[in-house]
């Protein structure tokens, strides 16, 4: 694996079409799964690690973001990355870059909770796409609204990039793997499992009403979980799902002892 801090150090002629795996580092098994998925498409797997200041609404969150460069190299290489690219700020933003347009979906849910987050995210993803010119880009379903917005941007701008989605990777007890999990104490971690229980309970239901009730009732039983939202949406447009909606997905966000967690799961009840 070649580690570069500037793409100009890369002999592009050596590579065929590239599969890009954009990350912010602190790599874990979720990222590794993305890299392995990329590897099924091509050997030319490029993992980027860039903590994008534009998508952090508050400076202390940016400051607190975990940085584990040595472990990241090891993890990326083990998972099958060919190139690890750690651009400096100036390579990504050599001048003032116009912020990406975002549609209405960017102001819902995560967008409502984190003002400017999705505009910053789409702006950096577009810059990474411009710089790398990948044939594929791999994203996790863990950040389902992000995945939706990236797909929408690729359509709107008619980019010739295939967006590949990877299902959420979980710990053996169901907790979605996240770089934020290290901020949870053992007790917090037990509390956080209510998210998984709520999703799993809802997914066993047949109607939207009973799915929503399962989410609400399960979350209400855990007083340590401060719910932000728990909804069932139509995957096509993020409107609230009805019983007739084909692809439904439950989205949950909330706080456990000062740590914000998100998760989601397809609701296949009626479609089964
Ligand atoms: P991040 O480094 O948190 O910005 O995440 C980089 C990519 O990894 C994004 O596409 C995330 O959706 C994906 N990702 C993060 N955690 C997981 C997980 N537990 N399962 C699958 N993908 C994940």
mmCIF file of N, CA, C and O in Angstrom, residues 57 105-118 142-146 149 180 228-229 238 251-255 260-263:
data_model
loop_
_atom_site.group_PDB
_atom_site.id
_atom_site.type_symbol
_atom_site.label_atom_id
_atom_site.label_comp_id
_atom_site.label_asym_id
_atom_site.label_seq_id
_atom_site.Cartn_x
_atom_site.Cartn_y
_atom_site.Cartn_z
ATOM 1 N N UNK A 57 -20.223 21.552 12.686
ATOM 2 C CA UNK A 57 -20.882 22.810 13.015
ATOM 3 C C UNK A 57 -20.210 23.440 14.223
ATOM 4 O O UNK A 57 -20.213 24.650 14.379
ATOM 5 N N UNK A 105 -34.015 17.714 1.248
ATOM 6 C CA UNK A 105 -33.764 16.591 2.169
ATOM 7 C C UNK A 105 -32.600 16.914 3.119
ATOM 8 O O UNK A 105 -32.538 16.409 4.235
ATOM 9 N N UNK A 106 -31.710 17.803 2.678
ATOM 10 C CA UNK A 106 -30.544 18.142 3.511
ATOM 11 C C UNK A 106 -30.914 18.952 4.746
ATOM 12 O O UNK A 106 -30.084 19.132 5.634
ATOM 13 N N UNK A 107 -32.143 19.455 4.802
ATOM 14 C CA UNK A 107 -32.500 20.197 6.015
ATOM 15 C C UNK A 107 -33.341 19.359 6.982
ATOM 16 O O UNK A 107 -33.739 19.843 8.036
ATOM 17 N N UNK A 108 -33.609 18.105 6.618
ATOM 18 C CA UNK A 108 -34.367 17.224 7.517
ATOM 19 C C UNK A 108 -33.414 16.468 8.457
ATOM 20 O O UNK A 108 -32.228 16.367 8.185
ATOM 21 N N UNK A 109 -33.952 15.915 9.519
ATOM 22 C CA UNK A 109 -33.267 14.961 10.397
ATOM 23 C C UNK A 109 -31.836 15.377 10.736
ATOM 24 O O UNK A 109 -31.633 16.330 11.461
ATOM 25 N N UNK A 110 -30.823 14.690 10.208
ATOM 26 C CA UNK A 110 -29.439 15.071 10.564
ATOM 27 C C UNK A 110 -29.140 16.510 10.162
ATOM 28 O O UNK A 110 -28.380 17.203 10.817
ATOM 29 N N UNK A 111 -29.750 16.948 9.066
ATOM 30 C CA UNK A 111 -29.541 18.317 8.591
ATOM 31 C C UNK A 111 -30.159 19.336 9.529
ATOM 32 O O UNK A 111 -29.633 20.439 9.695
ATOM 33 N N UNK A 112 -31.272 18.984 10.155
ATOM 34 C CA UNK A 112 -31.915 19.887 11.110
ATOM 35 C C UNK A 112 -31.105 19.946 12.397
ATOM 36 O O UNK A 112 -30.988 20.988 13.034
ATOM 37 N N UNK A 113 -30.533 18.810 12.772
ATOM 38 C CA UNK A 113 -29.779 18.745 14.029
ATOM 39 C C UNK A 113 -28.392 19.378 13.882
ATOM 40 O O UNK A 113 -27.826 19.869 14.848
ATOM 41 N N UNK A 114 -27.860 19.346 12.665
ATOM 42 C CA UNK A 114 -26.482 19.808 12.454
ATOM 43 C C UNK A 114 -26.473 20.767 11.263
ATOM 44 O O UNK A 114 -26.248 20.353 10.128
ATOM 45 N N UNK A 115 -26.702 22.031 11.563
ATOM 46 C CA UNK A 115 -26.825 23.048 10.509
ATOM 47 C C UNK A 115 -25.547 23.114 9.663
ATOM 48 O O UNK A 115 -24.454 23.198 10.188
ATOM 49 N N UNK A 116 -25.715 23.069 8.364
ATOM 50 C CA UNK A 116 -24.573 23.206 7.460
ATOM 51 C C UNK A 116 -23.802 21.912 7.253
ATOM 52 O O UNK A 116 -22.929 21.841 6.385
ATOM 53 N N UNK A 117 -24.125 20.886 8.030
ATOM 54 C CA UNK A 117 -23.356 19.640 7.968
ATOM 55 C C UNK A 117 -23.366 19.035 6.562
ATOM 56 O O UNK A 117 -22.313 18.703 6.001
ATOM 57 N N UNK A 118 -24.541 18.891 5.994
ATOM 58 C CA UNK A 118 -24.613 18.205 4.702
ATOM 59 C C UNK A 118 -24.034 19.053 3.571
ATOM 60 O O UNK A 118 -23.499 18.519 2.606
ATOM 61 N N UNK A 142 -24.818 3.183 7.160
ATOM 62 C CA UNK A 142 -24.862 3.734 8.511
ATOM 63 C C UNK A 142 -25.294 5.200 8.486
ATOM 64 O O UNK A 142 -26.052 5.651 9.326
ATOM 65 N N UNK A 143 -24.760 5.937 7.494
ATOM 66 C CA UNK A 143 -25.129 7.346 7.334
ATOM 67 C C UNK A 143 -26.085 7.427 6.151
ATOM 68 O O UNK A 143 -25.711 7.841 5.049
ATOM 69 N N UNK A 144 -27.311 7.011 6.385
ATOM 70 C CA UNK A 144 -28.225 6.769 5.278
ATOM 71 C C UNK A 144 -28.634 8.052 4.557
ATOM 72 O O UNK A 144 -28.758 8.081 3.340
ATOM 73 N N UNK A 145 -28.785 9.120 5.328
ATOM 74 C CA UNK A 145 -29.170 10.394 4.694
ATOM 75 C C UNK A 145 -28.006 10.940 3.862
ATOM 76 O O UNK A 145 -28.206 11.501 2.782
ATOM 77 N N UNK A 146 -26.808 10.730 4.361
ATOM 78 C CA UNK A 146 -25.610 11.118 3.604
ATOM 79 C C UNK A 146 -25.552 10.363 2.278
ATOM 80 O O UNK A 146 -25.325 10.956 1.219
ATOM 81 N N UNK A 149 -28.047 11.732 -0.129
ATOM 82 C CA UNK A 149 -27.681 13.040 -0.680
ATOM 83 C C UNK A 149 -26.530 12.938 -1.673
ATOM 84 O O UNK A 149 -26.490 13.653 -2.673
ATOM 85 N N UNK A 180 -17.494 7.155 17.242
ATOM 86 C CA UNK A 180 -17.922 7.803 18.487
ATOM 87 C C UNK A 180 -18.112 6.821 19.637
ATOM 88 O O UNK A 180 -18.218 7.242 20.797
ATOM 89 N N UNK A 228 -33.684 12.185 19.727
ATOM 90 C CA UNK A 228 -33.771 13.350 18.859
ATOM 91 C C UNK A 228 -34.904 13.105 17.856
ATOM 92 O O UNK A 228 -35.872 13.849 17.787
ATOM 93 N N UNK A 229 -34.785 12.022 17.085
ATOM 94 C CA UNK A 229 -35.912 11.615 16.246
ATOM 95 C C UNK A 229 -35.922 10.101 16.089
ATOM 96 O O UNK A 229 -34.892 9.436 16.245
ATOM 97 N N UNK A 238 -37.384 10.440 1.402
ATOM 98 C CA UNK A 238 -37.295 10.833 2.815
ATOM 99 C C UNK A 238 -38.586 11.429 3.368
ATOM 100 O O UNK A 238 -38.589 12.026 4.451
ATOM 101 N N UNK A 251 -35.250 5.462 10.960
ATOM 102 C CA UNK A 251 -34.063 6.259 11.304
ATOM 103 C C UNK A 251 -34.182 6.667 12.762
ATOM 104 O O UNK A 251 -35.241 7.126 13.185
ATOM 105 N N UNK A 252 -33.097 6.522 13.488
ATOM 106 C CA UNK A 252 -33.083 6.951 14.895
ATOM 107 C C UNK A 252 -31.848 7.799 15.150
ATOM 108 O O UNK A 252 -30.755 7.478 14.654
ATOM 109 N N UNK A 253 -32.037 8.877 15.904
ATOM 110 C CA UNK A 253 -30.891 9.637 16.399
ATOM 111 C C UNK A 253 -31.173 10.069 17.817
ATOM 112 O O UNK A 253 -32.342 10.298 18.185
ATOM 113 N N UNK A 254 -30.140 10.169 18.609
ATOM 114 C CA UNK A 254 -30.329 10.644 19.976
ATOM 115 C C UNK A 254 -29.004 10.672 20.719
ATOM 116 O O UNK A 254 -27.947 10.390 20.143
ATOM 117 N N UNK A 255 -29.115 11.022 21.973
ATOM 118 C CA UNK A 255 -27.920 11.242 22.794
ATOM 119 C C UNK A 255 -27.828 10.233 23.927
ATOM 120 O O UNK A 255 -28.832 9.925 24.566
ATOM 121 N N UNK A 260 -23.711 11.818 20.582
ATOM 122 C CA UNK A 260 -24.835 11.709 19.632
ATOM 123 C C UNK A 260 -24.650 10.471 18.763
ATOM 124 O O UNK A 260 -23.602 10.271 18.152
ATOM 125 N N UNK A 261 -25.663 9.640 18.729
ATOM 126 C CA UNK A 261 -25.591 8.386 17.961
ATOM 127 C C UNK A 261 -26.710 8.355 16.925
ATOM 128 O O UNK A 261 -27.813 8.848 17.179
ATOM 129 N N UNK A 262 -26.419 7.767 15.751
ATOM 130 C CA UNK A 262 -27.468 7.562 14.750
ATOM 131 C C UNK A 262 -27.417 6.116 14.275
ATOM 132 O O UNK A 262 -26.370 5.454 14.345
ATOM 133 N N UNK A 263 -28.566 5.653 13.809
ATOM 134 C CA UNK A 263 -28.637 4.293 13.270
ATOM 135 C C UNK A 263 -29.884 4.209 12.397
ATOM 136 O O UNK A 263 -30.742 5.104 12.434
#
